[in-house]
XYZ file of C-alpha atoms in Angstrom:
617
model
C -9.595 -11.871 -44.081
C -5.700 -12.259 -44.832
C -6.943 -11.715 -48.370
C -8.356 -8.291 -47.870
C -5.759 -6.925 -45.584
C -2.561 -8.073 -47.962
C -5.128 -6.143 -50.441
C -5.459 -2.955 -48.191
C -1.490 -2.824 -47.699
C -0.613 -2.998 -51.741
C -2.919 -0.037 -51.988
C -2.482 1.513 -49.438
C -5.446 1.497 -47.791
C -7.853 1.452 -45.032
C -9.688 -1.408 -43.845
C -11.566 -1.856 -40.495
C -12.296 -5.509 -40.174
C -14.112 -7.021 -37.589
C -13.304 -11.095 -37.080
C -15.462 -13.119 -34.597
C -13.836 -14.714 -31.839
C -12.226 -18.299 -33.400
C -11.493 -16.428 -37.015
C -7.830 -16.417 -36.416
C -7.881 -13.092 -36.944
C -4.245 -12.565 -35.506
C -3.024 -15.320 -38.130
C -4.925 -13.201 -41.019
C -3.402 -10.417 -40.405
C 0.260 -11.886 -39.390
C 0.395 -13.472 -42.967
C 0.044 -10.715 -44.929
C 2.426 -8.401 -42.516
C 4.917 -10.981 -43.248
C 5.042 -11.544 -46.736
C 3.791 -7.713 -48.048
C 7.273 -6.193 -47.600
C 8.472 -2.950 -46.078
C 7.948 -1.952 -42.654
C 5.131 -2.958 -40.090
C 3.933 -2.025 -36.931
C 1.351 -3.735 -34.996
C -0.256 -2.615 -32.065
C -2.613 -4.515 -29.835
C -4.415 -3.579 -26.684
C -2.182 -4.188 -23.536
C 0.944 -5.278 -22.587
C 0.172 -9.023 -21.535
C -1.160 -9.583 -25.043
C 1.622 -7.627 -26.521
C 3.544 -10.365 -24.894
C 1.642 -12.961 -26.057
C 1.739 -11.293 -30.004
C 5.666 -11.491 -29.688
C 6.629 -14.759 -27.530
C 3.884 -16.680 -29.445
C 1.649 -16.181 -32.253
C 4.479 -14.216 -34.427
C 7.085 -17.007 -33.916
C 4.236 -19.429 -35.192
C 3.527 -17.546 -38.075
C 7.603 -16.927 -38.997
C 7.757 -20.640 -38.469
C 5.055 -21.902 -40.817
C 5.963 -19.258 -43.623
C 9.809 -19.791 -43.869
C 10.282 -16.413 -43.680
C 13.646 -14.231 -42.780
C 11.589 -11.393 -41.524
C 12.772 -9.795 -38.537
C 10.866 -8.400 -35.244
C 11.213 -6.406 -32.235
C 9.195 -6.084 -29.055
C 8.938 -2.153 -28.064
C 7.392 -1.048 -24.851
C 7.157 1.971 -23.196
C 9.920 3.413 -21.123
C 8.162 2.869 -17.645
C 8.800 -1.087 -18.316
C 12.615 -1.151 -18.636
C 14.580 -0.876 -15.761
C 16.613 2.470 -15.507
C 20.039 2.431 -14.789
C 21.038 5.810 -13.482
C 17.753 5.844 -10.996
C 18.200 2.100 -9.655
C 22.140 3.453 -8.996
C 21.108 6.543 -7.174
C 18.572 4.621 -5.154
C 20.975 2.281 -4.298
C 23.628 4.947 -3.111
C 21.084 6.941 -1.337
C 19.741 4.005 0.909
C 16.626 6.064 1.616
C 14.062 2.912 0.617
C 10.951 2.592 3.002
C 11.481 -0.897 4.406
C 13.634 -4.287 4.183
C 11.630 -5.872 1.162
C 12.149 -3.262 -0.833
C 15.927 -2.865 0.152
C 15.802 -6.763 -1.051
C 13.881 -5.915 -4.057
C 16.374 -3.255 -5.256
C 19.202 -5.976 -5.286
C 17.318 -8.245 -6.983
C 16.637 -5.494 -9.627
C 20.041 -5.195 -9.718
C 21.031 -8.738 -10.215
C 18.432 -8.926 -13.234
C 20.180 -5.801 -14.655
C 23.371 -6.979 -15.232
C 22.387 -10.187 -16.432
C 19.528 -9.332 -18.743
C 20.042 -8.003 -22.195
C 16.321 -6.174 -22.497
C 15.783 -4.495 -18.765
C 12.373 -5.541 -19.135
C 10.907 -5.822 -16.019
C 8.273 -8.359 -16.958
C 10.882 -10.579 -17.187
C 12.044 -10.187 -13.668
C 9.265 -12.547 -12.050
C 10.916 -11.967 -8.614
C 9.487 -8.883 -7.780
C 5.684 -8.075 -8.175
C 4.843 -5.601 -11.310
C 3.160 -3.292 -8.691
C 6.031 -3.337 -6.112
C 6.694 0.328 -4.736
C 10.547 -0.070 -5.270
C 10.038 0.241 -9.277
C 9.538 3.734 -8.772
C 13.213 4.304 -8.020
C 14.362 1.828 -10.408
C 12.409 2.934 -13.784
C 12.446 6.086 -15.706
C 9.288 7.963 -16.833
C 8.854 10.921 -19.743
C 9.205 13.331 -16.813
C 12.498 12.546 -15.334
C 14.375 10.534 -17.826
C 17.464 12.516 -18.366
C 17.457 11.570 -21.652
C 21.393 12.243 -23.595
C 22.353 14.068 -20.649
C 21.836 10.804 -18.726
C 25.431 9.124 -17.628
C 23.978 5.637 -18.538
C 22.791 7.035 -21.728
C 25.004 4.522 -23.587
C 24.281 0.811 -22.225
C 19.939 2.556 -21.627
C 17.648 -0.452 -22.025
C 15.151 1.712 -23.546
C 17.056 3.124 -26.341
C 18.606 -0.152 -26.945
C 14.819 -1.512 -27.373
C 14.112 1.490 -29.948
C 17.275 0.602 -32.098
C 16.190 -3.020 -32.531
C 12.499 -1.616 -33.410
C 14.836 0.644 -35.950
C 16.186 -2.122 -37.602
C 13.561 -4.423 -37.267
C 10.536 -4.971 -40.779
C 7.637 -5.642 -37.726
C 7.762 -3.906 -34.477
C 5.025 -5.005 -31.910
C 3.850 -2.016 -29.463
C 0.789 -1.004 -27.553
C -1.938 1.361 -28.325
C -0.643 3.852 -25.528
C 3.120 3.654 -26.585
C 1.636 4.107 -30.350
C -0.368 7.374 -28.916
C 2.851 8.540 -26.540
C 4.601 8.840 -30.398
C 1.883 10.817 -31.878
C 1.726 13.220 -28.917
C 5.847 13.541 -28.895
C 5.473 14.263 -32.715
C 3.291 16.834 -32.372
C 4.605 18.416 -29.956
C 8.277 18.131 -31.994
C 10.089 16.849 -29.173
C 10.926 13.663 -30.480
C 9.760 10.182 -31.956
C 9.433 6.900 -30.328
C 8.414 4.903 -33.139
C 10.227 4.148 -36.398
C 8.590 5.451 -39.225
C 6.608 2.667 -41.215
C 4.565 1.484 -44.700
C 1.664 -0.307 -42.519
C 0.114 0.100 -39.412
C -1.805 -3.071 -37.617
C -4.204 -2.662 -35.022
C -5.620 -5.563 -33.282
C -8.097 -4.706 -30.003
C -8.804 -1.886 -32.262
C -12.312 -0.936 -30.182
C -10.153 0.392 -27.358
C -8.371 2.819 -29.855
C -10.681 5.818 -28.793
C -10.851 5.787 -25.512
C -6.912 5.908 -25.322
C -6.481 8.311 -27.977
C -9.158 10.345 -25.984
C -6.500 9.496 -23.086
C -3.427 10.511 -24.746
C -4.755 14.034 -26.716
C -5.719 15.381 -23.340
C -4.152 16.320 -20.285
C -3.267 15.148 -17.144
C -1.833 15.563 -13.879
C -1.685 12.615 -10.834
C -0.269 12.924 -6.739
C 2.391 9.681 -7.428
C 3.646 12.240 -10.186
C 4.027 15.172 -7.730
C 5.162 13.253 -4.596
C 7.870 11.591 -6.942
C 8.838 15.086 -8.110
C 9.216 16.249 -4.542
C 11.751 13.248 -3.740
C 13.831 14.138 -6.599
C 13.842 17.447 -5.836
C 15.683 16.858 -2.386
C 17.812 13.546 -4.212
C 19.405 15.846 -6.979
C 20.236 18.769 -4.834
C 21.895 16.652 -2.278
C 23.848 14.500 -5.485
C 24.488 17.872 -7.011
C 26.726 18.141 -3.409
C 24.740 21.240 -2.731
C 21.714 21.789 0.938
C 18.715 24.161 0.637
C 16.400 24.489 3.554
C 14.017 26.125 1.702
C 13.924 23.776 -1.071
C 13.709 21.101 1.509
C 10.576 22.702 3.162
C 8.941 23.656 -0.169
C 9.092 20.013 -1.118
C 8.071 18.558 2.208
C 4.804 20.743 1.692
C 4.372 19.548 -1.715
C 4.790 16.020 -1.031
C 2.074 16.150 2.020
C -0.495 18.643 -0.418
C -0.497 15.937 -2.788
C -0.883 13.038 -0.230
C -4.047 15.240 1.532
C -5.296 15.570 -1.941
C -5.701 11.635 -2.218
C -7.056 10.907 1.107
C -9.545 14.275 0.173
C -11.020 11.792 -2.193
C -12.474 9.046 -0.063
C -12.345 5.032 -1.148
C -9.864 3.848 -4.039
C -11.274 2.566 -7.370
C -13.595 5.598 -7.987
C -13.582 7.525 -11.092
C -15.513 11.161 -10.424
C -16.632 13.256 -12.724
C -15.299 16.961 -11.648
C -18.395 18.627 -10.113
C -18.645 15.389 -8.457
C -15.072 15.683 -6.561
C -15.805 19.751 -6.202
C -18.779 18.407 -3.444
C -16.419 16.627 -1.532
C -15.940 18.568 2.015
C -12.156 18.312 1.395
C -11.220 18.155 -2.015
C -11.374 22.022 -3.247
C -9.415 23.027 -0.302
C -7.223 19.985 -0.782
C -6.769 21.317 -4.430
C -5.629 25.100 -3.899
C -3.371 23.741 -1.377
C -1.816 21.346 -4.079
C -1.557 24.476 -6.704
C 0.193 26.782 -4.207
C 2.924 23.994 -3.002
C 3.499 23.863 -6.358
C 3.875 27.224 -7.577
C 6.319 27.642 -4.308
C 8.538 24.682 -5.571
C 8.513 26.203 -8.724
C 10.708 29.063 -7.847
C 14.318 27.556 -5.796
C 13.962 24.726 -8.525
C 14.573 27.684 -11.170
C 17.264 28.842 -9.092
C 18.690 25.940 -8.680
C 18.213 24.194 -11.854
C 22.249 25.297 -13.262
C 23.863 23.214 -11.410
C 22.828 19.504 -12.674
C 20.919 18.297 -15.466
C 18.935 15.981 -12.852
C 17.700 19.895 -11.013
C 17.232 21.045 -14.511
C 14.424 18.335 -15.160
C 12.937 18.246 -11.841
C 12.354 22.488 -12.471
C 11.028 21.246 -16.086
C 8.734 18.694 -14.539
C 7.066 21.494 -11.733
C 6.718 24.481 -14.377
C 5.045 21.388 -17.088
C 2.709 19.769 -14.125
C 1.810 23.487 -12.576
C 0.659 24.431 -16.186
C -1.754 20.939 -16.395
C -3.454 21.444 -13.184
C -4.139 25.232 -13.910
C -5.679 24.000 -17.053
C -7.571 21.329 -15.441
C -8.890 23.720 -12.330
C -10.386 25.925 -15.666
C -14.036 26.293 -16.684
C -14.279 23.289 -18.674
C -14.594 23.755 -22.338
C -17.149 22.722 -25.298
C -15.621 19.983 -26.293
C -13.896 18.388 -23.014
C -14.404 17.085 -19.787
C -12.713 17.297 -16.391
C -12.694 13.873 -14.180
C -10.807 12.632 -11.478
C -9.454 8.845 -10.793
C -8.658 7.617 -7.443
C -6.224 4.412 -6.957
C -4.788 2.571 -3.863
C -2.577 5.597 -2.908
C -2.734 7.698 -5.762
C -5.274 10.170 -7.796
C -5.144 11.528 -11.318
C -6.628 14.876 -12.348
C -7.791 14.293 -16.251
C -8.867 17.059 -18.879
C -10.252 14.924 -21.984
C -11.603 15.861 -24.958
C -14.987 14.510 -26.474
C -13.948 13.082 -29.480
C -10.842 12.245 -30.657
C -12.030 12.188 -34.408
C -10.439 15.172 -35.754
C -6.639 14.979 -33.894
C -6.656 10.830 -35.042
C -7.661 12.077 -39.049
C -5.044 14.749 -39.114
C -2.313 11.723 -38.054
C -3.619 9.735 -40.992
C -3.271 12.376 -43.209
C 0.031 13.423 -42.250
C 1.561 10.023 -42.344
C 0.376 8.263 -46.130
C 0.355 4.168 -45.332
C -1.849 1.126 -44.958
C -4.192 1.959 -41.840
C -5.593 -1.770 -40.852
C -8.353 -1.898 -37.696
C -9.145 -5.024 -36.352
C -11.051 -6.794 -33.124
C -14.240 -8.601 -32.465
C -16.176 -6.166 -31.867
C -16.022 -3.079 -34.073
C -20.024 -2.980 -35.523
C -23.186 -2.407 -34.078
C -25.151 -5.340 -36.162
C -23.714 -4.859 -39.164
C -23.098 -0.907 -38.851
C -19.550 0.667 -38.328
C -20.491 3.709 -38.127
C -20.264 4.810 -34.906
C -16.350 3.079 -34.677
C -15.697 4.829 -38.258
C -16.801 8.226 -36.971
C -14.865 7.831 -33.636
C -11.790 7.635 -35.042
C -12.537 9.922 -38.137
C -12.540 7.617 -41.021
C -15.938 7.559 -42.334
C -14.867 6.281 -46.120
C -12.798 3.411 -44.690
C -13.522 -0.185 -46.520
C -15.375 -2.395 -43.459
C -15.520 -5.999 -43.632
C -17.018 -8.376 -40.925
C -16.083 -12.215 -40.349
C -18.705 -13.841 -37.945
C -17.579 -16.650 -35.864
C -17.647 -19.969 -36.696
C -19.026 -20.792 -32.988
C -22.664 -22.290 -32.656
C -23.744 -19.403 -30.540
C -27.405 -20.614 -31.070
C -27.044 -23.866 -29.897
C -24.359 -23.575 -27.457
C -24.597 -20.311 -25.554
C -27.404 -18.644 -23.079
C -27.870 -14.910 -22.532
C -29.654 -14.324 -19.265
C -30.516 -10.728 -17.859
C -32.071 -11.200 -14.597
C -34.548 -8.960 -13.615
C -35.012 -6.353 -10.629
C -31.133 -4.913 -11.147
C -31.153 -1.182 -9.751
C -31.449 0.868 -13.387
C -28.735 2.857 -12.571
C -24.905 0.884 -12.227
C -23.683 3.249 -10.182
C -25.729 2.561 -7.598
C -24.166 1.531 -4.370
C -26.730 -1.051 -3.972
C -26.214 -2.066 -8.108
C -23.174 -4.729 -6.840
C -24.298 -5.988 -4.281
C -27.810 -6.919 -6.669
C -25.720 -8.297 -9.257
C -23.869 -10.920 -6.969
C -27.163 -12.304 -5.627
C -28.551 -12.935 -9.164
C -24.943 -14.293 -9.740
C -25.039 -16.974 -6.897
C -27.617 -19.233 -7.990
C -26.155 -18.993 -11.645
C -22.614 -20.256 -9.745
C -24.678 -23.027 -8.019
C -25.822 -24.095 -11.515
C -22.567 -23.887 -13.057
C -20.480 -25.518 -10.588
C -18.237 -22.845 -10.027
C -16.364 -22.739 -13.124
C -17.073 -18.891 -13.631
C -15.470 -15.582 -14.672
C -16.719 -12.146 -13.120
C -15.824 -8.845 -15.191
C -16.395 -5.516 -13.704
C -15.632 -1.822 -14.822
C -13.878 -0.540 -11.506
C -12.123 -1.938 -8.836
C -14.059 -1.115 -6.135
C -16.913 -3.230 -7.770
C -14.723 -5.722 -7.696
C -12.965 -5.788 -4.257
C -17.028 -5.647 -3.160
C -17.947 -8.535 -5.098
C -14.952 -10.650 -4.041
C -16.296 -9.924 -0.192
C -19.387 -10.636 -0.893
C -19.023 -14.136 -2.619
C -16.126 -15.278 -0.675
C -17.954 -16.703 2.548
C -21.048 -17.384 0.392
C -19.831 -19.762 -1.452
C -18.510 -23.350 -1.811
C -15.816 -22.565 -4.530
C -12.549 -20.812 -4.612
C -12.652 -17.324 -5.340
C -9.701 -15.173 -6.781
C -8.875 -11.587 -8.447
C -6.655 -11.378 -11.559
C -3.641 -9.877 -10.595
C -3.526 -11.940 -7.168
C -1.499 -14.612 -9.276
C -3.892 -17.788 -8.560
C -6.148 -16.621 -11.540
C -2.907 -17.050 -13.613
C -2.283 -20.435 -11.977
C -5.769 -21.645 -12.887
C -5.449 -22.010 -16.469
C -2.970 -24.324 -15.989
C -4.364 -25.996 -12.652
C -7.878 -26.072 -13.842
C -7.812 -29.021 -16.699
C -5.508 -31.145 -14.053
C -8.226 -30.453 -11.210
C -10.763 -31.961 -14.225
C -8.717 -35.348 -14.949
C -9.143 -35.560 -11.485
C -12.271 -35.406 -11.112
C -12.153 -32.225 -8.772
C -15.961 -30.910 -7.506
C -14.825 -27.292 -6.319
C -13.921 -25.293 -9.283
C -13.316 -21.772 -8.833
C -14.504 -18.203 -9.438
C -12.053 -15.577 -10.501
C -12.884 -12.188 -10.376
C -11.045 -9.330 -12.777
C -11.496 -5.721 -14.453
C -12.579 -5.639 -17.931
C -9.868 -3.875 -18.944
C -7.281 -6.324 -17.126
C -8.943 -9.255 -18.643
C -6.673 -11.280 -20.668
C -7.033 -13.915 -23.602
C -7.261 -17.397 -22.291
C -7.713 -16.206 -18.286
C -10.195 -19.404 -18.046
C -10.666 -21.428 -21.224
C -12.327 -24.351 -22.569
C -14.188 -26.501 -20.278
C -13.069 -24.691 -17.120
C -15.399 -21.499 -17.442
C -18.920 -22.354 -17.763
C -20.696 -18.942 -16.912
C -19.247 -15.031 -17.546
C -20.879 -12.830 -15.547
C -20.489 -9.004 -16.650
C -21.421 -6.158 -14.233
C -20.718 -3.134 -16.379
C -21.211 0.338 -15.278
C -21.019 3.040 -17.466
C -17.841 4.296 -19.010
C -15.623 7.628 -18.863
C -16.998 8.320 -22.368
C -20.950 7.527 -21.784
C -20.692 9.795 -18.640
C -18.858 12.493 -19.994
C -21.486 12.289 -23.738
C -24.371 11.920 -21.124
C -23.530 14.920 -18.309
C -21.973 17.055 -20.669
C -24.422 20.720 -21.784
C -23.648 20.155 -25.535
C -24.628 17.065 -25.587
C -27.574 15.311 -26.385
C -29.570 11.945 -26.769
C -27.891 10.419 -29.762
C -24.236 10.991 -28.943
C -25.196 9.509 -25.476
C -26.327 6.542 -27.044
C -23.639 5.977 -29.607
C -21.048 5.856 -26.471
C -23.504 3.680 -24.805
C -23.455 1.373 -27.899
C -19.849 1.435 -28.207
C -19.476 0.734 -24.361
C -21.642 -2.266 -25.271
C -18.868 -3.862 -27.340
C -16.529 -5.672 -24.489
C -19.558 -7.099 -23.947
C -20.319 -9.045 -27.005
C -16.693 -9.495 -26.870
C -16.735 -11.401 -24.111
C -19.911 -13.790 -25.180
C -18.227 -14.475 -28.033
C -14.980 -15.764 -26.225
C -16.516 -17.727 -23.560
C -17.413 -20.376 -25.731
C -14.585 -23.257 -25.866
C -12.051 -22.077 -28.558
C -11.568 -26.301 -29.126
C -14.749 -27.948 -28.415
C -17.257 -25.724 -29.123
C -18.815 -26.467 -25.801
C -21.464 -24.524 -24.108
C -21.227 -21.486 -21.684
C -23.549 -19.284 -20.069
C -22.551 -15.372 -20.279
C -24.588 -13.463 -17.453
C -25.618 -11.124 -17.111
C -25.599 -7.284 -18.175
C -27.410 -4.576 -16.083
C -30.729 -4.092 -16.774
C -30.554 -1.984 -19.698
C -30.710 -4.714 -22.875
C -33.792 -5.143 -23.611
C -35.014 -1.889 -21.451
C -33.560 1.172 -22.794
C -33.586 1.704 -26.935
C -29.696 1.603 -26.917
C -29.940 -1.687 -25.012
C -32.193 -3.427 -27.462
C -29.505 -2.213 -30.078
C -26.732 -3.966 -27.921
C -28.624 -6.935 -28.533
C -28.362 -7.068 -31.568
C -25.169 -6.434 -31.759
C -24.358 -9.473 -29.743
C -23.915 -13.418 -31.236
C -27.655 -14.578 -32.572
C -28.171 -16.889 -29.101
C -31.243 -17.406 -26.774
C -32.138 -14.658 -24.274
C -34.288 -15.386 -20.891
C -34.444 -13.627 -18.073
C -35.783 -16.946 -16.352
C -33.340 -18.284 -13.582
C -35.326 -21.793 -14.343
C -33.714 -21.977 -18.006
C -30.001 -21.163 -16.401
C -30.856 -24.160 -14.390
C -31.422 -26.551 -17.125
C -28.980 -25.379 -19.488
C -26.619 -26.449 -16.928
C -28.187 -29.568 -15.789
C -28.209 -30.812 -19.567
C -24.315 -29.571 -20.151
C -22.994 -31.086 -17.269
C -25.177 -34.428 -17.448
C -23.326 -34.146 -21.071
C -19.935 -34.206 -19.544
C -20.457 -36.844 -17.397
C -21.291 -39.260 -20.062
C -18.171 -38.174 -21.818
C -15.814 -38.613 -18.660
C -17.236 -41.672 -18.603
């Protein structure tokens, strides 16, 4: 594999390589990076395993080569702490309780002690804390040179290491944040480059999809309302009408949120038009905004800070007239709903034609990499995605004993459809006898987090092991509690619970995760090919396919990266098997034995863990 990329970057090629979990894929194409020359970008999927990429596998790699080359770590600007903002919410006092009040002076402590501002390394206050609102910047109201701080900014510091640096390490959305920036001539975030690495390359279409359309959310309205009233009073000036115009903004755009009912929901648009109180909730949002719109203009002279807030209101009143438009041919209109926030989406289709024209524009090595990139053997419908149809595909296969040591069960009697509301509460029943089986031991992935917060309900008080959600922190704790509990001989092992897209590398490894348990509904894309007028059968199933991926992804990385040792992935909805796109998923997955017989779970666990006992022993 390092082979064929170091031969893709001398020519200049493109290569789309898929490398079964246990490859070393991220070694294969580290090497070559390193040693090719010229300058490299790699992006991977998230932030935690951007992390990961940068604190460990590349110092490895720079390690065993001997090699002078130089990196930098670039993130997007929402993950370094802004100066000016953390300042002016310090001065204004205005934060909504004592822990955040705390919070900000721990921010600030960090600040002037930490040469990168970024927050990840600030472990003292919780990634999802309210009070980072007032102490990060976003696109929308960083004041970019304008900005007093401009000089000692964390985030353009970051970009002029990434400058001089031959590998920068970024994520897919700060890598689609550039291209959108460039296109629209504003600016550049990224340094130009001679190759461009993409590992977790499967997500790449949804988030271009993401990125090339539009969007509009309440936390970004109710944020421009505060400003609004911040800058005019810092500007030393008072406006009772601006006052009131914000005040009705901020409360349009928190009625808009509760319009839409429970959190973790994604709604397609004629979906969120039948709820009693969203279309009123929605012309009510558009006219607070348009009547901000106006004493921002008037106002906007006298600072720069007024000057972007009026930028922000005329740039979010234009998205949210586009979105509230008859939707067109080749996008969709959907609506997310969070904890305390919502976000209005126009998305296009396909993303095939706006990803080509980057690649043509910008002549360099195009490497695309993961575990799960083919359907069987076919890249087609990854190739077509992202508009590369003559790109060289190679596939590694794992060098796990899927056959041997893994089980696919698909219970039967799941609801057909996932988004039923009964469709969770089914899958946890045919879970619990697989947990009983496995000891605990067990990782649960789901598709929203409302399936999740159900699940974690339902199996908490039905169940003798420990149950936890990735992102509470004791998920994190368990990969390093877990092999101590073993040596100990500990009975209750534990079930964690997380979001597919959340899921990290190495959340339970080796011998602590016997069983994976998948409850996947269907994705923005497979809705959106599926309900859409112009669309038919086929397209429907290649997103269905495609959505299929994670899946495989995650059989093939619940086996024991060390031992080999068996694990039991359960269980998808009923479709494999069922539905013609499902029997294609199967094949798509590891060659390993498929029952839907609750019996065979039973004794592929009574024979592992009758195994393990004799080697405790």
């Amino acid at each position: 594999m390092a082979a064929a990329i170091h031969a893709a970057i001398e020519r200049t090629g493109v290569l789309v390589a898929e490398a079964g979990t246990g490859t070393g894929k991220t070694f294969a194409y580290l090497v070559p990076a390193l040693l090719a020359g010229g300058k490299v970008i790699v992006s991977t999927g998230t932030k935690t395993l951007q992390d990961q990429l940068y604190d460990r596998d590349l110092p490895a790699v720079r390690e065993a080569l001997a090699c002078g080359t130089t990196a930098a770590l670039l993130k997007g600007r929402a993950n370094y702490v802004c100066l000016y903002r953390m300042k002016r919410a310090a001065s204004e006092a205005r934060l909504a309780s004592r822990e955040e009040v705390s919070q900000l002076r721990r921010i600030e402590r960090f600040a002037a002690s930490t040469t990168t501002g970024d927050r990840a390394d600030l472990a003292d206050v919780p990634e999802d804390a309210p009070v980072w609102a007032h102490a990060t910047s976003t696109r929308d109201n960083c004041l970019g040179q304008e900005c007093p701080d401009y000089r000692d900014c964390f985030v353009m510091r970051a970009r002029r290491n990434a400058l001089a640096a031959d590998l920068v390490v970024v994520n897919h959305h700060l890598f689609f944040a550039d291209v959108v920036l460039r296109d629209e001539g504003i600016a550049e975030l990224l340094p130009a480059c001679n190759t461009l690495i993409f590992d977790e390359a499967h997500q790449l279409p949804e988030t271009a999809r993401m990125f090339f359309g539009e969007n509009v959310s309440t936390t970004q309205l109710t944020e421009l309302a505060r400003d609004a009233r911040l800058e005019l009073r810092a500007a030393g000036g008072a406006s009772p009408e601006l006052d009131r115009v914000a005040t009705r903004l901020d409360k349009a755009a928190r009625d808009l949120r509760l319009a839409l009912g429970e959190p973790g929901a994604r709604l397609a648009w004629t979906q969120a038009l039948r709820l009693p109180d969203f279309p009123g909730a929605l012309e009510k949002l558009q006219i607070s905004l348009k009547e901000l719109e106006q004493p921002l203009a008037e106002q906007a002279e006298r600072s720069e800070g007024l000057d972007s807030c009026a930028r922000r209101a005329g740039g979010a009143a234009a998205v949210l007239a586009r979105i509230r438009e008859s939707e067109g041919q080749a996008e969709v209109r959907w609506v997310e709903v969070y904890g305390h926030a919502a976000q209005l989406h126009v998305t296009p289709l396909s993303s095939a034609e706006l990803f080509r024209r980057q690649m043509m524009d910008h002549p360099r090595a195009w490497i695309f990499t993961s575990a799960t990139l083919a359907v069987g053997e076919d890249f087609r419908h990854f190739t077509r995605e992202l508009g590369v149809p003559e790109a060289e595909t190679r596939r590694w296969a794992s060098p796990f004993d899927f056959a041997r040591q893994a089980l696919l069960y698909v219970p039967k009697g799941l609801p057909l459809d996932p988004n039923d509301p009964a469709f969770t509460q089914a899958v946890i029943e045919a879970a619990l006898p697989v947990l009983k089986a496995s000891g605990g031991r067990a990782f649960l992935l789901f598709t929203t987090l409302r399936a999740l917060r159900r699940a974690h309900e339902l199996l908490r008080s039905r169940i003798g092991f420990p149950t936890s959600r990735t992102g509470d922190g004791i998920a994190q704790r368990a990969a390093v509690a877990l092999p101590r509990a073993r040596q100990r001989g500990a009975p209750r092992q534990p079930v964690v619970l997380g979001r597919r897209r959340r899921a990290r590398r190495g959340a339970l490894r080796g011998g602590d995760r016997q069983a994976t348990v998948r409850s996947a509904g269907r994705s923005r894309a497979c809705r959106a090919h599926r309900e859409h007028p112009r669309r038919g059968r086929q397209p429907f199933h290649g997103a269905a396919i495609a959505a299929g991926g994670p899946a495989a992804q995650a059989r093939r990385r619940a086996l024991d990266p060390r031992r080999d040792r068996p694990r039991h992935p359960d269980a998808l909805r009923s479709a494999p098997g069922g539905a013609p796109y499902g029997r294609r998923i199967l094949r798509s997955l590891p060659p390993m034995k498929l029952t839907r017989r609750l019996a065979d779970v039973e004794d592929f666990f009574r024979d592992y863990i009758a195994d393990e006992r004799v080697e405790l022993a």
